[in-house]
Coordinates of C-alpha atoms in Angstrom, one line a residue:
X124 CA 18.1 51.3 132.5
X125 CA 21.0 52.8 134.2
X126 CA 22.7 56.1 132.5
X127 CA 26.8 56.5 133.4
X128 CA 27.6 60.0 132.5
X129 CA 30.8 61.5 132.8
X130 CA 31.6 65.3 133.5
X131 CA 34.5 67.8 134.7
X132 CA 33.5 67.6 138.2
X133 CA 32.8 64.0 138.6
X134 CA 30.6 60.5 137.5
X135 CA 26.8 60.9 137.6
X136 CA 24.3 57.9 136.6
X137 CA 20.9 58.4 136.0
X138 CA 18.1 56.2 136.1
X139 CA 15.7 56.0 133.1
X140 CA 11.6 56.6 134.1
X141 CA 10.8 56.5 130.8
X142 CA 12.5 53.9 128.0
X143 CA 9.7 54.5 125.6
X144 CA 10.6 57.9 124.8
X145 CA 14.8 56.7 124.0
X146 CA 13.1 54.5 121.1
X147 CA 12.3 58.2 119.3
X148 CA 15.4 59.1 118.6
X149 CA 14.9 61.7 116.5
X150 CA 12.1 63.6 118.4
X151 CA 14.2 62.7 121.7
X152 CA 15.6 66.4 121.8
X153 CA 12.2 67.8 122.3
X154 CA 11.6 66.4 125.9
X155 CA 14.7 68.0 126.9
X156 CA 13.7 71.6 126.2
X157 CA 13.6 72.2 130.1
X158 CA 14.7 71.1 133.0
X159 CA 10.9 70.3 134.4
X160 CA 10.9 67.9 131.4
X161 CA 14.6 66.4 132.2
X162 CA 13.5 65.3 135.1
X163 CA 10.2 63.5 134.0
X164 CA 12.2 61.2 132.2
X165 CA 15.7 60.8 134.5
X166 CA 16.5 61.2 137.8
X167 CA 19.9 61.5 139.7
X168 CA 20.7 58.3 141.5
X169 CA 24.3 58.6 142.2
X170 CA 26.9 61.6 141.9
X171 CA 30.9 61.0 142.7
X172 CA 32.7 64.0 142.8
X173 CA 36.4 64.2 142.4
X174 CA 38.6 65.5 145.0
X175 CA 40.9 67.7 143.2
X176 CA 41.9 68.5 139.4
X177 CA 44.9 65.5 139.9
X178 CA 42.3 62.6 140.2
X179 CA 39.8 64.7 137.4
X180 CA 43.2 64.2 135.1
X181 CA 43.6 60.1 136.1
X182 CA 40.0 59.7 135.3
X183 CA 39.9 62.1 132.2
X184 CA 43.1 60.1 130.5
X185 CA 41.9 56.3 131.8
X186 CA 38.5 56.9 129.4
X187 CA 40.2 59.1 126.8
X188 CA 42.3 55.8 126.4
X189 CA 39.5 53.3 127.0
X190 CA 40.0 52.2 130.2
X191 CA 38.5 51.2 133.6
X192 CA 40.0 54.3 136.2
X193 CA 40.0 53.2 139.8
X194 CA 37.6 55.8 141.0
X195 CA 35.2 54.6 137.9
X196 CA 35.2 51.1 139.6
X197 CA 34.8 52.0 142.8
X198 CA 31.4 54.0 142.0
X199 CA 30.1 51.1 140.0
X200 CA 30.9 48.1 142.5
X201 CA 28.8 50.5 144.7
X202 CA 25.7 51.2 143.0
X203 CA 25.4 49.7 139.9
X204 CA 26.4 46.1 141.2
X205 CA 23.4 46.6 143.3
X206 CA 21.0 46.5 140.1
X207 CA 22.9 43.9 138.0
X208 CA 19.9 43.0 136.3
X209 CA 19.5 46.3 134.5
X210 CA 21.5 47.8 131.6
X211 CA 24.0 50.6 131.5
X212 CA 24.2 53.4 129.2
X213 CA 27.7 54.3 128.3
X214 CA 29.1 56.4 125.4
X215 CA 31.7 54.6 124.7
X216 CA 31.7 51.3 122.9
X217 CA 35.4 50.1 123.9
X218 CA 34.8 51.2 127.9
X219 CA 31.6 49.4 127.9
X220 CA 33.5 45.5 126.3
X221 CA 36.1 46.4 129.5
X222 CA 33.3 46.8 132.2
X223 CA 31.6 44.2 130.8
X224 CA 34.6 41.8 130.6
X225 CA 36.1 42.8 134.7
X226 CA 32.2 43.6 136.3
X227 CA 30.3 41.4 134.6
X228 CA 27.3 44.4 133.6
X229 CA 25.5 44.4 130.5
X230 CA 26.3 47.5 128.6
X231 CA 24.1 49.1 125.6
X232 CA 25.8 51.7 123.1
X233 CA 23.7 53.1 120.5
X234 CA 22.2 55.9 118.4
X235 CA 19.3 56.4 121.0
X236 CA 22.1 56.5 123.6
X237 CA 24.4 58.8 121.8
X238 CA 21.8 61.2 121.9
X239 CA 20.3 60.9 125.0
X240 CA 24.1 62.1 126.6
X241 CA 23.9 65.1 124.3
X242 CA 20.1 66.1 125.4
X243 CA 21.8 65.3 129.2
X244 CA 24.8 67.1 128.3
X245 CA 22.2 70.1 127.5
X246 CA 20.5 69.9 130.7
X247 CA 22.9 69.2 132.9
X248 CA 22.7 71.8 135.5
X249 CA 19.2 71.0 136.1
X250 CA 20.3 67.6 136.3
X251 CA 22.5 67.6 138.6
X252 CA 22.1 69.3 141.8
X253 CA 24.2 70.3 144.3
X254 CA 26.8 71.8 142.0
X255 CA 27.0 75.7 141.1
X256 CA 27.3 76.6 137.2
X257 CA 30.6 79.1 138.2
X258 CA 32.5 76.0 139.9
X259 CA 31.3 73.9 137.4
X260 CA 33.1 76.1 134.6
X261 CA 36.3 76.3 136.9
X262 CA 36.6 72.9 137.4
X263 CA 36.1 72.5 133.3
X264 CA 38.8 74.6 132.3
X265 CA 41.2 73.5 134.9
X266 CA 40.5 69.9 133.5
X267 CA 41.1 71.3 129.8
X268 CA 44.3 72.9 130.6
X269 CA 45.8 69.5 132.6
X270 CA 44.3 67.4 129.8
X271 CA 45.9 69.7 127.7
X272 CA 49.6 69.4 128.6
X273 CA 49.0 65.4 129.3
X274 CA 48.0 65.2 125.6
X275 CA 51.1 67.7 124.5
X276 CA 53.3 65.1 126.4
X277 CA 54.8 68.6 128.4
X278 CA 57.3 67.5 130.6
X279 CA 60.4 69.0 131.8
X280 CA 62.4 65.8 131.1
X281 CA 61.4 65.7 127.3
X282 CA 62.6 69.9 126.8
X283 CA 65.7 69.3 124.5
X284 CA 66.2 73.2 124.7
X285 CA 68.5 71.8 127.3
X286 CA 70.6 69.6 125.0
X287 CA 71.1 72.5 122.6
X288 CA 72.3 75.0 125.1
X289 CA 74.5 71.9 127.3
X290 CA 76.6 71.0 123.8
X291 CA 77.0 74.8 122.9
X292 CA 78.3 75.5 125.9
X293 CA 80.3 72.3 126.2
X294 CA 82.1 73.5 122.6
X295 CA 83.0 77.0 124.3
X296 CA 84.3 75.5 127.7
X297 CA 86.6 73.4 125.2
X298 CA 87.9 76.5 123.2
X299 CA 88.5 78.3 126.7
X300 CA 90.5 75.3 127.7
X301 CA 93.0 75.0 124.8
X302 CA 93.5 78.8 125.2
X303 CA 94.1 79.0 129.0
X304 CA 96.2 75.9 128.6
X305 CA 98.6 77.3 125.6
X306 CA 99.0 80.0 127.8
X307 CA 99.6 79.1 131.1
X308 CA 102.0 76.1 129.2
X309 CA 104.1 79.2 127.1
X310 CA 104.0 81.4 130.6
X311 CA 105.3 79.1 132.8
X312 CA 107.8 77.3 129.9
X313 CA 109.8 81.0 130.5
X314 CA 110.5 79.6 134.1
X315 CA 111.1 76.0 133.8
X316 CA 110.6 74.7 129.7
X317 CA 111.5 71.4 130.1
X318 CA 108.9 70.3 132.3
X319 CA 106.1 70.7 128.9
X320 CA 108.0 68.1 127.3
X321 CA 108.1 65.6 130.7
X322 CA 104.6 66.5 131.7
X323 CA 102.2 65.8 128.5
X324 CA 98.6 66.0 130.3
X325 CA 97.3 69.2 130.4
X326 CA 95.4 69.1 133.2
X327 CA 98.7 67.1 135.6
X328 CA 100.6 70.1 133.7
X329 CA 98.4 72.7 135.7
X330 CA 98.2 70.5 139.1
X331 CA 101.8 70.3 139.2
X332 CA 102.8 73.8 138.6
X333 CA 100.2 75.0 140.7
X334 CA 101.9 72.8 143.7
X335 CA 105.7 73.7 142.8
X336 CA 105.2 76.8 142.0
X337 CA 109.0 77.8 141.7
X338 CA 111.4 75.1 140.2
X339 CA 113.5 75.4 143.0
X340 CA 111.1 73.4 145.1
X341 CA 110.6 70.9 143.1
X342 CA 113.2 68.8 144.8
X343 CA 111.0 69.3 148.2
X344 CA 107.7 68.7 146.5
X345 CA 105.9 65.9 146.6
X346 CA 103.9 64.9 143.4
X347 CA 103.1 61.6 143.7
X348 CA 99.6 62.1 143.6
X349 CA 100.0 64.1 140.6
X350 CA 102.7 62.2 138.3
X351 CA 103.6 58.3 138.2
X352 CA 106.8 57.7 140.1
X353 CA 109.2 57.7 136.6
X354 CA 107.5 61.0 135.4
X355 CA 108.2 62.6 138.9
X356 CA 112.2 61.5 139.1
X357 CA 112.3 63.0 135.6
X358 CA 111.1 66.7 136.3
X359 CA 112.8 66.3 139.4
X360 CA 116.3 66.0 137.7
X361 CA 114.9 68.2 134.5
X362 CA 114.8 71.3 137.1
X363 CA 118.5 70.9 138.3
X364 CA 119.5 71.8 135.0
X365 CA 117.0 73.8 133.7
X366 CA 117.8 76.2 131.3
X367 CA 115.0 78.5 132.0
X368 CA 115.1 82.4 133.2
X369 CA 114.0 83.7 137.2
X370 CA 111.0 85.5 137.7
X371 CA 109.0 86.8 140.6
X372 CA 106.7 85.7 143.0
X373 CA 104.4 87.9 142.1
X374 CA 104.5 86.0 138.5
X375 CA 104.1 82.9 139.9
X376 CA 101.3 84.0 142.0
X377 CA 99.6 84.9 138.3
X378 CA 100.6 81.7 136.6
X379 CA 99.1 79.3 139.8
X380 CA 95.6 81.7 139.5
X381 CA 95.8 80.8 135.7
X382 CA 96.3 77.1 136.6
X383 CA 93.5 77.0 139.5
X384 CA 90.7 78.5 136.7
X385 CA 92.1 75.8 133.9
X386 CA 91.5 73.6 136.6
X387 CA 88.0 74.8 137.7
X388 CA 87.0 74.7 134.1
X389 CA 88.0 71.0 133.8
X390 CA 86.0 69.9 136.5
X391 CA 82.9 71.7 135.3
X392 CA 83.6 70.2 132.0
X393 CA 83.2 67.1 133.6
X394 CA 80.1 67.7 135.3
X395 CA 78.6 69.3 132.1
X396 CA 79.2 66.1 130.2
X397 CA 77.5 64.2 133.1
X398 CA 74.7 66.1 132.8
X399 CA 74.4 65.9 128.7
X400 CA 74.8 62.0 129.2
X401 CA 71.8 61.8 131.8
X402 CA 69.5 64.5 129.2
X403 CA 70.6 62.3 126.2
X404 CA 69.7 59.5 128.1
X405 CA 66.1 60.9 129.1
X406 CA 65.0 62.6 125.8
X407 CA 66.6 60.7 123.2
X408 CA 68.0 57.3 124.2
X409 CA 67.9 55.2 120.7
X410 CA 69.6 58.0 119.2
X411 CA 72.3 57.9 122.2
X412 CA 73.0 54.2 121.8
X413 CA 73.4 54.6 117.9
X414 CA 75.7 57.5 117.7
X415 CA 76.9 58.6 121.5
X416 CA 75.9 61.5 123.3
X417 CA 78.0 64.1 121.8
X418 CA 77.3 63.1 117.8
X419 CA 73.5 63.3 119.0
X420 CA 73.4 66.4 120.8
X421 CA 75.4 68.4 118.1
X422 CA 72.7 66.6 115.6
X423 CA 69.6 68.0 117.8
X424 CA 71.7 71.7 118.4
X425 CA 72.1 71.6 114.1
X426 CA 68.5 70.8 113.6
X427 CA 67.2 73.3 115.7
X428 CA 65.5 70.7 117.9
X429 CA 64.4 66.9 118.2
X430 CA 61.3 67.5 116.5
X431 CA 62.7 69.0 113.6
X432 CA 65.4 66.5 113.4
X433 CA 62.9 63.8 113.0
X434 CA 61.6 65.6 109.8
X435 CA 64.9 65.4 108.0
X436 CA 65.1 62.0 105.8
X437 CA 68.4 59.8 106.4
X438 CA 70.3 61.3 103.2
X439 CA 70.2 64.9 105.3
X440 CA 71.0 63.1 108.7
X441 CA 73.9 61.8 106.7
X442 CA 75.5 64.7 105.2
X443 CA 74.2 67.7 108.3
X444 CA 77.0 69.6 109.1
X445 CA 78.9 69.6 105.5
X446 CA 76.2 72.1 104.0
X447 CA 79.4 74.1 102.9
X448 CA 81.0 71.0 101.2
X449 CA 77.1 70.1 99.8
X450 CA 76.8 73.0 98.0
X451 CA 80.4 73.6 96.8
X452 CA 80.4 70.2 95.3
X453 CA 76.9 71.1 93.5
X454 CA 78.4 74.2 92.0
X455 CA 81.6 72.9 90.5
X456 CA 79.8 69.5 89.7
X457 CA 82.0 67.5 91.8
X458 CA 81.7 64.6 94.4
X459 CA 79.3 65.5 97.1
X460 CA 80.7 65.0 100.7
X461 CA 79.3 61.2 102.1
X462 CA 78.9 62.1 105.9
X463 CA 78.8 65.0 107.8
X464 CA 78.6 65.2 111.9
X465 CA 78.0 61.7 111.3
X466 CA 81.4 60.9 110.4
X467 CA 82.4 61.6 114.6
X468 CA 80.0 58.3 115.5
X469 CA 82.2 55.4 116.8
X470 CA 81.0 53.1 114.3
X471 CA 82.2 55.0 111.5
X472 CA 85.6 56.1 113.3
X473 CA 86.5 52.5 113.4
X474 CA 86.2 51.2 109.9
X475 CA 88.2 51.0 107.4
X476 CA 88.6 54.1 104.7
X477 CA 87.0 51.8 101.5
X478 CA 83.8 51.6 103.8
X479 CA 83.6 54.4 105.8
X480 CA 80.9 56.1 103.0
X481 CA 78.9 52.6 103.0
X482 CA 78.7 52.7 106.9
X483 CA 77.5 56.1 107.7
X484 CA 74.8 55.5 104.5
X485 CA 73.6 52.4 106.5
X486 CA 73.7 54.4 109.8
X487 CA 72.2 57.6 109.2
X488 CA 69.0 55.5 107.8
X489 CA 69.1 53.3 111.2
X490 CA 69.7 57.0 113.0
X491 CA 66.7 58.8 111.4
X492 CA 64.6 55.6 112.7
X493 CA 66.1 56.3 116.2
X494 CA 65.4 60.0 115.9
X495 CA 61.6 59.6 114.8
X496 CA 61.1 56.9 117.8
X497 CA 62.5 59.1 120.4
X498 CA 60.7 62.3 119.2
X499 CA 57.4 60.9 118.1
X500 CA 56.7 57.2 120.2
X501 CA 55.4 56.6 123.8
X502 CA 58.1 54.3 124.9
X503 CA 61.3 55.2 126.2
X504 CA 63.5 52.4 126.0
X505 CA 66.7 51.9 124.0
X506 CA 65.6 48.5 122.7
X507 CA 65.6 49.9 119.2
X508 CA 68.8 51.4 119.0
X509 CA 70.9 48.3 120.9
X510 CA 69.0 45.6 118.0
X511 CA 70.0 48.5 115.3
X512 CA 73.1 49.0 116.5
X513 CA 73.9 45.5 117.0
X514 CA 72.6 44.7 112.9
X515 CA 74.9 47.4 111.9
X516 CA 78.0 45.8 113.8
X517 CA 77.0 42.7 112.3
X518 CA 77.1 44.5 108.8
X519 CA 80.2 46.2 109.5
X520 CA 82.0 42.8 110.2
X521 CA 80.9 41.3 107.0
X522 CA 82.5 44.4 105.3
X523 CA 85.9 43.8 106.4
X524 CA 85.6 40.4 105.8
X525 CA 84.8 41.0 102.6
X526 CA 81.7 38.9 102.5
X527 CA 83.5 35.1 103.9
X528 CA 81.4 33.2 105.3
X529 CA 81.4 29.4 106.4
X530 CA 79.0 26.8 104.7
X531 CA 77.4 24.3 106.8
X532 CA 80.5 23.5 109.2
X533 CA 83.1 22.6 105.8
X534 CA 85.0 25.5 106.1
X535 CA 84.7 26.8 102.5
X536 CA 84.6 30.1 101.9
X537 CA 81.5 31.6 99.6
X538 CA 82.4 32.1 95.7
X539 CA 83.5 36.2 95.2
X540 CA 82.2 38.0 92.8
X541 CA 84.9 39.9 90.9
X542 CA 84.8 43.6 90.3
X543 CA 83.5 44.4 87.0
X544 CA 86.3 45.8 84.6
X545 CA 85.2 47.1 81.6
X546 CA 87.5 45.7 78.9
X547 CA 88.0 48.1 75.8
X548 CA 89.5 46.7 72.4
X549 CA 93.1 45.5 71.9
X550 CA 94.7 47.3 69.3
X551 CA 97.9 46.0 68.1
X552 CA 101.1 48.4 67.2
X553 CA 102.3 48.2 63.6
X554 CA 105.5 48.1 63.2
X555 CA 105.6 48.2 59.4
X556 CA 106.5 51.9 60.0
X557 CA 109.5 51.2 62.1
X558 CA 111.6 50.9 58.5
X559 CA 114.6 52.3 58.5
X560 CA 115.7 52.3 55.2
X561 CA 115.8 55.8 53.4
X562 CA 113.0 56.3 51.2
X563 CA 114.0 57.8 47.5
X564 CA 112.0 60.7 46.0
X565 CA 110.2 61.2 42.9
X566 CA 112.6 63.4 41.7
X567 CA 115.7 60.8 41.6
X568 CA 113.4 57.7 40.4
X569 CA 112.3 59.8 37.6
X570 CA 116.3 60.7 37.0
X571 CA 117.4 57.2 37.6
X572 CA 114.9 56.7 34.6
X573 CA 116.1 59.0 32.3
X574 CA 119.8 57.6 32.9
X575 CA 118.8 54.2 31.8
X576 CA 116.4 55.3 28.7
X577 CA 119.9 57.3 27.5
X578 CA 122.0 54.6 28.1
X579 CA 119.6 51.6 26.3
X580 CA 118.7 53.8 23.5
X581 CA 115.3 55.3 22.4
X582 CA 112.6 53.4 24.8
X583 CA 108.9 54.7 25.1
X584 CA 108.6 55.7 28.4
X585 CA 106.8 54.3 31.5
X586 CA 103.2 55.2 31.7
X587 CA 102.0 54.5 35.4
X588 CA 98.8 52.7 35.7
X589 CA 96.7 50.9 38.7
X590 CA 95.8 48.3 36.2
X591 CA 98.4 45.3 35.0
X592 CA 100.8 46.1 32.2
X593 CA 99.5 45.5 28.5
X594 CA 101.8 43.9 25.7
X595 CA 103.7 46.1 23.6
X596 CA 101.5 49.2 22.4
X597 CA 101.1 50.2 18.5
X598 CA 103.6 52.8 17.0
X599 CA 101.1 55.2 16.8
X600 CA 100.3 55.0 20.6
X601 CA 103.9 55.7 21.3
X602 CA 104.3 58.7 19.1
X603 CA 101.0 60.0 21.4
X604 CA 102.0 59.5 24.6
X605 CA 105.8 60.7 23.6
X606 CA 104.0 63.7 22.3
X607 CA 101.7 64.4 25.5
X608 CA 105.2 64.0 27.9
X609 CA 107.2 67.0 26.5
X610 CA 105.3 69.4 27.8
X611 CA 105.4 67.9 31.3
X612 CA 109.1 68.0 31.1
X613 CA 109.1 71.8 30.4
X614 CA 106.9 72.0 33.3
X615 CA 109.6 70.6 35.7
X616 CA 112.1 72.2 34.1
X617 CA 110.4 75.5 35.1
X618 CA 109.9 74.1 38.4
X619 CA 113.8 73.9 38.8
X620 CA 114.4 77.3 37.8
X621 CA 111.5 78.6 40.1
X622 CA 113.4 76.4 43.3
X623 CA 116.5 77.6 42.3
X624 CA 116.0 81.2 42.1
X625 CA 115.0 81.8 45.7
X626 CA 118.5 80.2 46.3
X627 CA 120.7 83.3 44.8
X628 CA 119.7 85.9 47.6
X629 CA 120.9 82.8 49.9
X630 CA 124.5 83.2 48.0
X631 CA 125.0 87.3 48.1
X632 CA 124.2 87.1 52.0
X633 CA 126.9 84.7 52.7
X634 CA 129.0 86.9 50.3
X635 CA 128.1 89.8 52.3
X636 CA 128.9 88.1 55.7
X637 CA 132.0 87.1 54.1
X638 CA 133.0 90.6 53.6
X639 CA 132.1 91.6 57.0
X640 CA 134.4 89.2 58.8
X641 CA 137.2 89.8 56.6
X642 CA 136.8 93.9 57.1
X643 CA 136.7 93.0 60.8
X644 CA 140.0 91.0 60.6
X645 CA 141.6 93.7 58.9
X646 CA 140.5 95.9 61.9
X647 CA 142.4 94.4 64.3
X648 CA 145.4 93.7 62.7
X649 CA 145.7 97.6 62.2
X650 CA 144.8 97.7 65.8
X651 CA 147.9 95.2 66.4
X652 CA 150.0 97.3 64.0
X653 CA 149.3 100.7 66.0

């Protein structure tokens, strides 16, 4: 039995003097206490040393992934092919099915075997000959370190520090801009105003003024390469008649170094987004192709960094950025914003208003998918983001087409729901208090009754009742109730005098005013007299 053993410094195999001792596992230890007994039971057959730390890596990841390495084929073709008929050792199961399946060698994993690399492992400088203990531990940590970063996936084209600092940067060049522009634009207006209104392009704006300099050679000027031929005959005949002031040279030496930095900033500007585009591009591509480059960087630079952007769920994706809005709408228990960096996407710019909120829902949850690809898979294609993007397109069209669709060729359009409306309960206006006939009091009823009693005779009075009128009543029930309605009438005739009491103090103030206006009237007739 052959024994393939892997170590920092290259493949050893070993050939087995003794299988009887692997089949006691458990006492197996025990004939590896020294080297002298190592070597009764194995002996060294082949060693294949690796040149530098570069192919110690290659080998290192190819069987940390299960896989045949070059240099791992080339040393078995060479001296295990030779013994075909024997067995080989390995310690891993999945290695041994792929030597098997390309070399055609019988391979044996087991417990016996397991334990047989760690009693080698043990033993291994007496083993192996040849090879000092200090280089051996060099070569081991060197080996750790590259495996190391291979495993940490550190690479300079997946550091999306980069990102953070591009986008920050590409923010302040844009603030610089608008200043130097306003400025240079209100400087140079002084001189010649009415070529901001002709010229509209900022940067054009800067070229031009830099090449004129003073508007008096304008007409000499050539700007063709700067302005289309229409724009050009207008600021030509703008500055005969301009109405702006003269100034120096020495101020239009200062306004054309203004306009030379405005245009050195544009053209960095330009090369900065360049190199976002390409870093987008390399780190995070499915999150590029959902929202652009810009929307994704200033999602990365917000988070901190890709990693920690892939933590956030899609309702935080959604709303980053509006953190002020968030929390404003939680205190005062209002509507919370519905997008938030998000809402600078192209997908979201172009639909309507109704579904702008419904959109950036469906694609921050597509985005956080992106996000968590990019940061945390192997692959670095877009062909997430172009399917996801193109679903979302194909949602977005069915959204402002409010869900028509054609059935099997006939041209019908699907039956639409309609909205719900919650219908309350009719009430109807009564206009039985819409009467406009005065209504008479109690007071001249009961009057009008008295009139007619006087008139007609002594009649027993009207008793008021909620039940239906009786027949005539007995004498003696009339002499009762005429008897119990006397003092009633004694109480309204106190009543009267009680109402009309309060109305004498009414009478001796208009009295009194009376006597005050004629006093005053006297008063100026003596006044007219004198």
């Amino acid at each position: 039995m052959l024994v393939l053993f892997e170590t920092a410094a290259g493949y050893a195999i070993f050939k087995v003097l003794d299988e009887s001792k692997l089949q006691q596992v458990d006492s197996l230890y025990k004939e590896f206490e020294t080297p002298e007994k190592a070597n009764k039971i194995l002996k060294l057959k082949h060693f294949e040393k690796f040149q530098d730390t570069t192919e110690a890596l290659a080998a290192a990841t190819a069987l940390v992934e299960g896989k045949l390495g070059k240099s791992l084929k080339k040393v078995l073709k060479k001296v295990v092919a030779k013994e075909a008929h024997e067995q080989l050792a390995i310690s891993d199961a999945k290695l041994g099915g792929v030597i098997k399946e390309k070399l055609d060698l019988s391979c044996v994993h087991s417990p016996a075997v397991a334990e047989l690399m760690r009693c080698i492992r043990a033993q291994m400088e007496g083993l192996i000959s040849g090879l000092p203990p200090r280089d051996f531990s060099a070569m081991s940590l060197g080996l750790a370190h590259s495996l190391s970063r291979y495993k940490l996936k550190f690479s300079p084209d997946k550091v999306d520090t980069m990102i953070v600092q591009a986008i920050s940067l590409l923010d302040d060049l844009d603030k610089e801009l608008n200043n130097y522009i306003m400025r240079c634009r209100e400087w140079y207006g002084w001189h010649f105003p009415e070529l901001g209104k002709v010229v509209t392009d900022n940067l054009a704006y800067c070229k031009t003024v830099r090449k004129v300099g003073d508007r008096t050679n304008v007409s000499s000027t050539d700007l063709s390469e700067i302005l289309p031929e229409e724009i050009e005959a207008e600021v030509k005949l703008a500055a005969e008649i301009s109405m702006g002031t003269e100034v120096s040279e020495q101020d239009i030496g200062n306004i054309r170094h203004l306009c030379d930095q405005v245009i050195e900033i544009s053209e960095y500007r330009a090369q900065l987004y360049d190199y976002l585009k390409n870093r987008m591009m390399a780190i995070a591509p499915n999150l590029t192709v959902m929202v652009g480059e810009l929307v994704g960087a200033r999602l990365i630079s917000h988070a901190g960094s890709l990693l920690n952007l892939a933590k956030h769920p899609a309702s935080t994706v959604q709303i980053l950025g509006a953190e002020k809005a968030l929390f404003r709408a939680l205190k005062t228990r209002k509507d919370t914003p519905k997008y938030g960096l998000i809402y600078h996407a192209s997908l979201v710019g172009q639909t309507t208003a109704k579904n702008k909120g419904k959109i950036s829902r469906m694609l921050a949850a597509k985005t956080a998918l992106a996000i968590r690809y990019d940061a945390l898979g192997e692959d670095t294609n877009a062909e997430m983001g172009v399917e996801n993007r193109a679903k979302l397109e194909a949602r977005l069209r069915q959204l402002e087409e409010k869900g028509i669709r054609r059935i099997s060729g006939t041209g019908k359009a699907m039956a639409k729901a309609d909205k719900y409306q919650h219908k309350s309960e009719v009430k109807i206006y009564d206009p039985s208090g819409d009467s406009t006939i005065p209504s008479t009091s109690k007071k001249r009823k009961f009057e009008e009754v008295e009139g007619e009693t006087s008139e007609q005779g002594p009649v027993t009075p009207v008793v008021k009742s909620k039940k239906p009128k009786k027949e005539s009543l007995t004498e003696e029930q009339e002499t009762e109730t005429a008897a119990a309605e006397t003092p009633k009438k004694k109480k309204k005739k106190k009543d009267k005098k009680a109402e009309e009491e309060p109305e004498e103090p009414k009478g001796e103030e208009e009295v009194s005013t009376e006597k005050k206006k004629k006093t005053k009237k006297k008063k100026v007739k003596d006044e007219e007299d004198e």
